């Protein structure tokens, strides 16, 4: 393959992933030149990246980091590292570095928050480290309900996406300890899978402990005790928030596989309306929708099998 023209090598590499292209560049100088060519990295960029950049808030700025790139690889890496604001600053867009798939975050300003326009219950403010100019700070509510929507047509096809609430807690936050919150993510109008999560980070970080039940057995007239325990879920089982690299917290709401040519609307929700207790101190930046790498292969096989069954019926 080394004897092939550089253009042929570049064509082959362009069918791999961005991560694989970086690995190919370590083979030798010919592969390095091919793997870093615009022909390869232009294929890793989404087809509509030009319109996304032109519609972004950054594009109008002369100091925009998205202008004047020496190569498509530099542009790709910048879109991975620096989310750009679109939709009048109410949504952000970036690329997943490993796959080149699209990632979006819906700003709290673009979410439906019950009582969100009532200053007694929610306050709109600016905080350091947020990619959006405004975030929603929970002042005090009993009825917690947050909903968001996104169209599948702007997402990357043949991709498993996860939705994540991105938030912080202030020092005086309360009302979430041992209080499950119902979350969901799925097609609008469908019976989306719902599950219970906890927005209390401290509970997720507590050491594992056990609940025990005691059983008594008699062996040769000597009394012995048998203890049986069940572990309490930890933060790494998906029921508790995890810390992000940007200093915020996130909790997964669910996942869904996006096929080819789908034009549906997805809805995600966060609700706690049954506990009856007051809640406060949550700071919501938004809901992020990004690819999930581990489940992708199995989801593609399942999707393709479904297409084949449909074609044979």
CSV table of C-alpha atoms in Angstrom, one decimal:
chain,number,residue,atom,x,y,z
A,1,UNK,CA,0.0,0.0,0.0
A,2,UNK,CA,3.0,2.3,0.6
A,3,UNK,CA,3.7,2.2,-3.1
A,4,UNK,CA,0.2,3.6,-4.0
A,5,UNK,CA,-0.1,7.3,-4.9
A,6,UNK,CA,-0.7,9.6,-2.0
A,7,UNK,CA,-4.1,10.5,-3.3
A,8,UNK,CA,-5.2,6.8,-3.2
A,9,UNK,CA,-3.9,6.4,0.4
A,10,UNK,CA,-5.8,9.6,1.4
A,11,UNK,CA,-9.0,8.2,-0.1
A,12,UNK,CA,-8.6,5.0,1.9
A,13,UNK,CA,-7.9,6.8,5.1
A,14,UNK,CA,-10.9,9.1,4.6
A,15,UNK,CA,-13.1,6.1,5.1
A,16,UNK,CA,-11.6,5.5,8.6
A,17,UNK,CA,-12.2,7.6,11.7
A,18,UNK,CA,-10.4,10.8,12.8
A,19,UNK,CA,-8.7,8.8,15.5
A,20,UNK,CA,-7.5,6.2,13.0
A,21,UNK,CA,-6.3,9.0,10.6
A,22,UNK,CA,-4.0,10.3,13.4
A,23,UNK,CA,-2.6,6.8,13.9
A,24,UNK,CA,-2.0,6.4,10.1
A,25,UNK,CA,0.1,9.6,10.2
A,26,UNK,CA,2.6,7.8,12.4
A,27,UNK,CA,3.4,5.1,9.8
A,28,UNK,CA,5.8,7.1,7.6
A,29,UNK,CA,6.2,10.4,5.8
A,30,UNK,CA,3.9,9.3,2.9
A,31,UNK,CA,1.1,8.3,5.2
A,32,UNK,CA,1.6,11.4,7.3
A,33,UNK,CA,1.2,13.6,4.3
A,34,UNK,CA,-1.9,11.7,3.1
A,35,UNK,CA,-3.5,11.5,6.6
A,36,UNK,CA,-3.2,15.2,7.2
A,37,UNK,CA,-4.4,16.3,3.8
A,38,UNK,CA,-7.6,18.4,3.3
A,39,UNK,CA,-9.1,15.5,1.3
A,40,UNK,CA,-9.2,13.4,4.4
A,41,UNK,CA,-10.3,15.9,7.0
A,42,UNK,CA,-12.9,17.5,4.7
A,43,UNK,CA,-14.7,14.1,4.8
A,44,UNK,CA,-14.6,14.1,8.6
A,45,UNK,CA,-16.3,17.5,8.7
A,46,UNK,CA,-20.2,17.4,8.5
A,47,UNK,CA,-21.6,18.3,5.1
A,48,UNK,CA,-23.3,21.4,6.5
A,49,UNK,CA,-20.4,22.7,8.6
A,50,UNK,CA,-20.0,25.8,6.4
A,51,UNK,CA,-23.6,26.9,7.1
A,52,UNK,CA,-23.3,26.2,10.8
A,53,UNK,CA,-20.2,28.3,11.0
A,54,UNK,CA,-21.7,31.1,9.0
A,55,UNK,CA,-24.7,31.2,11.2
A,56,UNK,CA,-22.7,31.1,14.4
A,57,UNK,CA,-22.3,34.1,16.7
A,58,UNK,CA,-18.5,33.8,16.4
A,59,UNK,CA,-18.4,34.2,12.6
A,60,UNK,CA,-19.3,37.8,12.8
A,61,UNK,CA,-16.3,38.5,15.0
A,62,UNK,CA,-13.0,39.4,13.3
A,63,UNK,CA,-11.2,37.7,16.1
A,64,UNK,CA,-13.1,34.4,15.6
A,65,UNK,CA,-11.0,31.3,16.0
A,66,UNK,CA,-12.9,29.8,13.1
A,67,UNK,CA,-11.5,32.1,10.5
A,68,UNK,CA,-8.2,31.7,8.5
A,69,UNK,CA,-7.4,28.0,9.1
A,70,UNK,CA,-4.3,26.6,7.4
A,71,UNK,CA,-5.9,23.2,7.0
A,72,UNK,CA,-9.2,21.3,7.3
A,73,UNK,CA,-7.6,19.3,10.2
A,74,UNK,CA,-7.0,22.5,12.1
A,75,UNK,CA,-10.6,23.5,11.5
A,76,UNK,CA,-11.8,20.0,12.7
A,77,UNK,CA,-9.8,20.1,15.9
A,78,UNK,CA,-11.0,23.6,16.7
A,79,UNK,CA,-14.6,22.6,16.3
A,80,UNK,CA,-13.9,19.8,18.7
A,81,UNK,CA,-12.3,22.0,21.3
A,82,UNK,CA,-14.3,25.2,21.0
A,83,UNK,CA,-18.1,24.9,20.9
A,84,UNK,CA,-19.7,27.6,18.7
A,85,UNK,CA,-23.0,29.3,19.6
A,86,UNK,CA,-25.8,29.0,17.1
A,87,UNK,CA,-29.6,29.8,17.1
A,88,UNK,CA,-29.0,33.3,18.4
A,89,UNK,CA,-26.8,32.0,21.2
A,90,UNK,CA,-29.4,29.5,22.5
A,91,UNK,CA,-27.6,26.4,21.3
A,92,UNK,CA,-24.0,25.3,20.9
A,93,UNK,CA,-22.4,23.0,18.3
A,94,UNK,CA,-19.2,21.1,18.3
A,95,UNK,CA,-17.7,17.9,16.9
A,96,UNK,CA,-16.9,14.7,18.7
A,97,UNK,CA,-13.1,14.3,18.5
A,98,UNK,CA,-13.1,10.5,18.1
A,99,UNK,CA,-15.8,10.1,15.5
A,100,UNK,CA,-16.4,13.6,14.0
A,101,UNK,CA,-20.1,13.2,14.9
A,102,UNK,CA,-22.2,16.3,15.8
A,103,UNK,CA,-22.7,17.4,19.4
A,104,UNK,CA,-25.2,20.0,20.5
A,105,UNK,CA,-26.1,21.6,23.8
A,106,UNK,CA,-29.5,23.2,24.2
A,107,UNK,CA,-29.2,26.3,26.4
A,108,UNK,CA,-31.5,26.6,29.5
A,109,UNK,CA,-32.9,29.7,27.6
A,110,UNK,CA,-34.2,27.3,25.0
A,111,UNK,CA,-35.7,24.8,27.4
A,112,UNK,CA,-39.2,24.8,28.7
A,113,UNK,CA,-38.9,25.3,32.5
A,114,UNK,CA,-42.2,25.4,34.5
A,115,UNK,CA,-42.3,28.6,36.5
A,116,UNK,CA,-39.1,29.7,34.7
A,117,UNK,CA,-40.5,33.1,34.0
A,118,UNK,CA,-41.4,33.8,37.6
A,119,UNK,CA,-38.5,35.4,39.5
A,120,UNK,CA,-39.8,34.0,42.8
A,121,UNK,CA,-39.0,30.5,41.6
A,122,UNK,CA,-36.2,30.9,39.0
A,123,UNK,CA,-33.6,33.5,38.3
A,124,UNK,CA,-31.7,34.1,35.0
A,125,UNK,CA,-28.1,35.0,35.7
A,126,UNK,CA,-24.6,34.8,34.3
A,127,UNK,CA,-22.0,32.5,35.8
A,128,UNK,CA,-18.3,31.9,35.0
A,129,UNK,CA,-17.5,28.9,32.9
A,130,UNK,CA,-20.9,28.7,31.1
A,131,UNK,CA,-20.8,28.7,27.3
A,132,UNK,CA,-24.1,30.6,27.3
A,133,UNK,CA,-24.7,34.2,28.4
A,134,UNK,CA,-27.5,33.2,30.7
A,135,UNK,CA,-28.2,30.1,32.9
A,136,UNK,CA,-31.2,29.3,35.0
A,137,UNK,CA,-30.8,29.2,38.8
A,138,UNK,CA,-33.5,27.5,40.9
A,139,UNK,CA,-34.6,29.7,43.7
A,140,UNK,CA,-37.4,27.6,45.2
A,141,UNK,CA,-40.0,25.2,43.8
A,142,UNK,CA,-42.0,22.2,44.7
A,143,UNK,CA,-42.8,21.3,41.1
A,144,UNK,CA,-39.6,20.7,39.2
A,145,UNK,CA,-40.2,20.2,35.4
A,146,UNK,CA,-37.7,20.9,32.6
A,147,UNK,CA,-38.2,19.8,29.0
A,148,UNK,CA,-36.3,20.2,25.8
A,149,UNK,CA,-36.6,19.3,22.1
A,150,UNK,CA,-34.3,18.7,19.2
A,151,UNK,CA,-34.9,17.5,15.6
A,152,UNK,CA,-33.1,14.3,14.5
A,153,UNK,CA,-32.4,15.8,11.1
A,154,UNK,CA,-29.6,18.0,12.5
A,155,UNK,CA,-27.9,15.0,14.2
A,156,UNK,CA,-25.4,12.6,12.6
A,157,UNK,CA,-27.1,9.5,11.1
A,158,UNK,CA,-26.3,5.9,12.2
A,159,UNK,CA,-25.3,7.2,15.7
A,160,UNK,CA,-26.4,6.4,19.2
A,161,UNK,CA,-27.0,9.6,21.0
A,162,UNK,CA,-27.2,10.2,24.8
A,163,UNK,CA,-28.8,13.3,26.4
A,164,UNK,CA,-27.3,14.8,29.5
A,165,UNK,CA,-28.5,17.5,31.9
A,166,UNK,CA,-25.6,19.9,32.5
A,167,UNK,CA,-25.8,21.7,35.9
A,168,UNK,CA,-24.2,22.8,39.1
A,169,UNK,CA,-25.3,23.1,42.7
A,170,UNK,CA,-24.9,26.1,44.9
A,171,UNK,CA,-23.6,25.7,48.5
A,172,UNK,CA,-27.1,26.1,50.0
A,173,UNK,CA,-28.8,23.7,47.6
A,174,UNK,CA,-31.3,21.4,49.3
A,175,UNK,CA,-34.3,19.2,48.5
A,176,UNK,CA,-32.5,16.7,46.4
A,177,UNK,CA,-30.9,14.4,49.0
A,178,UNK,CA,-32.5,10.9,48.7
A,179,UNK,CA,-35.1,12.4,46.4
A,180,UNK,CA,-35.3,10.6,43.0
A,181,UNK,CA,-35.9,12.6,39.9
A,182,UNK,CA,-37.7,11.1,36.8
A,183,UNK,CA,-35.8,11.6,33.5
A,184,UNK,CA,-36.6,10.5,30.0
A,185,UNK,CA,-35.3,10.9,26.4
A,186,UNK,CA,-37.1,9.7,23.2
A,187,UNK,CA,-39.3,10.5,20.3
A,188,UNK,CA,-42.1,13.0,20.8
A,189,UNK,CA,-45.4,11.2,21.2
A,190,UNK,CA,-43.8,7.9,22.0
A,191,UNK,CA,-43.6,6.1,25.3
A,192,UNK,CA,-40.1,7.1,26.2
A,193,UNK,CA,-38.2,5.0,28.7
A,194,UNK,CA,-38.2,6.7,32.1
A,195,UNK,CA,-35.8,6.1,34.9
A,196,UNK,CA,-35.0,7.6,38.3
A,197,UNK,CA,-31.8,9.4,39.0
A,198,UNK,CA,-30.4,11.5,41.8
A,199,UNK,CA,-29.1,15.1,41.4
A,200,UNK,CA,-27.3,14.8,44.8
A,201,UNK,CA,-23.6,14.5,44.0
A,202,UNK,CA,-22.6,13.9,47.6
A,203,UNK,CA,-24.7,10.8,47.9
A,204,UNK,CA,-23.1,9.4,44.8
A,205,UNK,CA,-19.6,9.9,46.3
A,206,UNK,CA,-20.4,8.2,49.6
A,207,UNK,CA,-18.5,5.0,50.2
A,208,UNK,CA,-20.4,1.7,49.4
A,209,UNK,CA,-22.3,0.3,52.4
A,210,UNK,CA,-24.6,-2.7,52.8
A,211,UNK,CA,-27.9,-3.4,54.2
A,212,UNK,CA,-27.9,-6.7,56.2
A,213,UNK,CA,-30.6,-9.2,57.2
A,214,UNK,CA,-29.8,-11.8,59.8
A,215,UNK,CA,-30.4,-15.5,59.5
A,216,UNK,CA,-29.8,-18.0,62.4
A,217,UNK,CA,-28.7,-21.5,61.7
A,218,UNK,CA,-27.8,-24.3,64.2
A,219,UNK,CA,-24.8,-26.5,63.5
A,220,UNK,CA,-23.9,-29.2,66.0
A,221,UNK,CA,-25.6,-27.2,68.8
A,222,UNK,CA,-23.4,-24.2,68.0
A,223,UNK,CA,-25.2,-21.0,66.9
A,224,UNK,CA,-23.9,-19.3,63.8
A,225,UNK,CA,-25.0,-16.2,62.0
A,226,UNK,CA,-25.3,-15.8,58.3
A,227,UNK,CA,-25.3,-12.2,56.9
A,228,UNK,CA,-26.7,-11.3,53.5
A,229,UNK,CA,-26.1,-7.8,52.1
A,230,UNK,CA,-27.2,-5.9,49.1
A,231,UNK,CA,-25.1,-3.0,47.9
A,232,UNK,CA,-26.4,0.5,47.5
A,233,UNK,CA,-25.9,1.9,44.0
A,234,UNK,CA,-22.8,4.1,43.5
A,235,UNK,CA,-22.3,7.1,41.3
A,236,UNK,CA,-20.8,5.1,38.4
A,237,UNK,CA,-24.0,3.2,37.7
A,238,UNK,CA,-25.6,6.1,35.9
A,239,UNK,CA,-27.9,7.1,38.7
A,240,UNK,CA,-25.8,9.9,40.1
A,241,UNK,CA,-24.1,13.0,38.6
A,242,UNK,CA,-20.6,12.9,37.3
A,243,UNK,CA,-18.1,15.7,37.1
A,244,UNK,CA,-17.2,17.0,33.6
A,245,UNK,CA,-13.9,18.3,32.4
A,246,UNK,CA,-15.4,21.9,32.2
A,247,UNK,CA,-16.2,22.0,35.9
A,248,UNK,CA,-19.9,21.3,35.6
A,249,UNK,CA,-21.9,18.2,36.5
A,250,UNK,CA,-24.0,16.0,34.2
A,251,UNK,CA,-26.5,13.2,34.6
A,252,UNK,CA,-27.6,11.0,31.7
A,253,UNK,CA,-31.3,11.2,30.7
A,254,UNK,CA,-31.3,8.4,28.2
A,255,UNK,CA,-30.2,7.3,24.8
A,256,UNK,CA,-31.5,6.7,21.3
A,257,UNK,CA,-30.2,5.4,18.0
A,258,UNK,CA,-30.6,7.8,15.0
A,259,UNK,CA,-30.9,6.0,11.6
A,260,UNK,CA,-30.6,7.3,8.1
A,261,UNK,CA,-33.0,10.0,6.8
A,262,UNK,CA,-34.9,10.3,10.1
A,263,UNK,CA,-36.9,13.5,10.5
A,264,UNK,CA,-38.4,13.2,13.9
A,265,UNK,CA,-38.4,15.4,17.0
A,266,UNK,CA,-36.8,14.2,20.2
A,267,UNK,CA,-37.9,15.3,23.7
A,268,UNK,CA,-36.0,15.1,26.9
A,269,UNK,CA,-37.4,15.7,30.4
A,270,UNK,CA,-36.4,16.1,34.0
A,271,UNK,CA,-39.3,16.0,36.6
A,272,UNK,CA,-39.9,15.8,40.3
A,273,UNK,CA,-43.5,16.6,41.1
A,274,UNK,CA,-44.5,13.9,43.6
A,275,UNK,CA,-42.2,14.4,46.5
A,276,UNK,CA,-43.9,17.6,47.7
A,277,UNK,CA,-40.7,19.0,49.2
A,278,UNK,CA,-39.2,22.4,48.4
A,279,UNK,CA,-36.1,22.3,46.2
A,280,UNK,CA,-33.5,25.0,45.5
A,281,UNK,CA,-29.9,25.8,44.5
A,282,UNK,CA,-29.7,24.1,41.1
A,283,UNK,CA,-28.0,26.0,38.3
A,284,UNK,CA,-29.0,24.7,34.9
A,285,UNK,CA,-26.7,25.4,31.9
A,286,UNK,CA,-28.5,23.2,29.4
A,287,UNK,CA,-29.0,19.7,28.0
A,288,UNK,CA,-26.2,18.2,25.9
A,289,UNK,CA,-26.9,15.7,23.1
A,290,UNK,CA,-23.7,13.8,22.1
A,291,UNK,CA,-22.7,10.4,20.6
A,292,UNK,CA,-22.2,7.4,22.7
A,293,UNK,CA,-19.2,5.4,21.4
A,294,UNK,CA,-19.6,2.0,23.2
A,295,UNK,CA,-23.1,1.2,22.1
A,296,UNK,CA,-22.7,2.3,18.5
A,297,UNK,CA,-21.7,-1.0,16.9
A,298,UNK,CA,-24.5,-3.0,18.5
A,299,UNK,CA,-27.1,-0.3,17.7
A,300,UNK,CA,-26.0,-0.3,14.0
A,301,UNK,CA,-26.4,-4.0,13.7
A,302,UNK,CA,-29.8,-3.9,15.3
A,303,UNK,CA,-30.9,-1.1,13.0
A,304,UNK,CA,-29.7,-2.8,9.9
A,305,UNK,CA,-31.4,-6.0,10.9
A,306,UNK,CA,-34.6,-4.1,11.3
A,307,UNK,CA,-34.3,-2.6,7.9
A,308,UNK,CA,-33.7,-6.0,6.3
A,309,UNK,CA,-36.7,-7.5,8.1
A,310,UNK,CA,-38.8,-4.6,6.9
A,311,UNK,CA,-37.6,-5.1,3.3
A,312,UNK,CA,-38.4,-8.8,3.4
A,313,UNK,CA,-41.9,-8.4,4.8
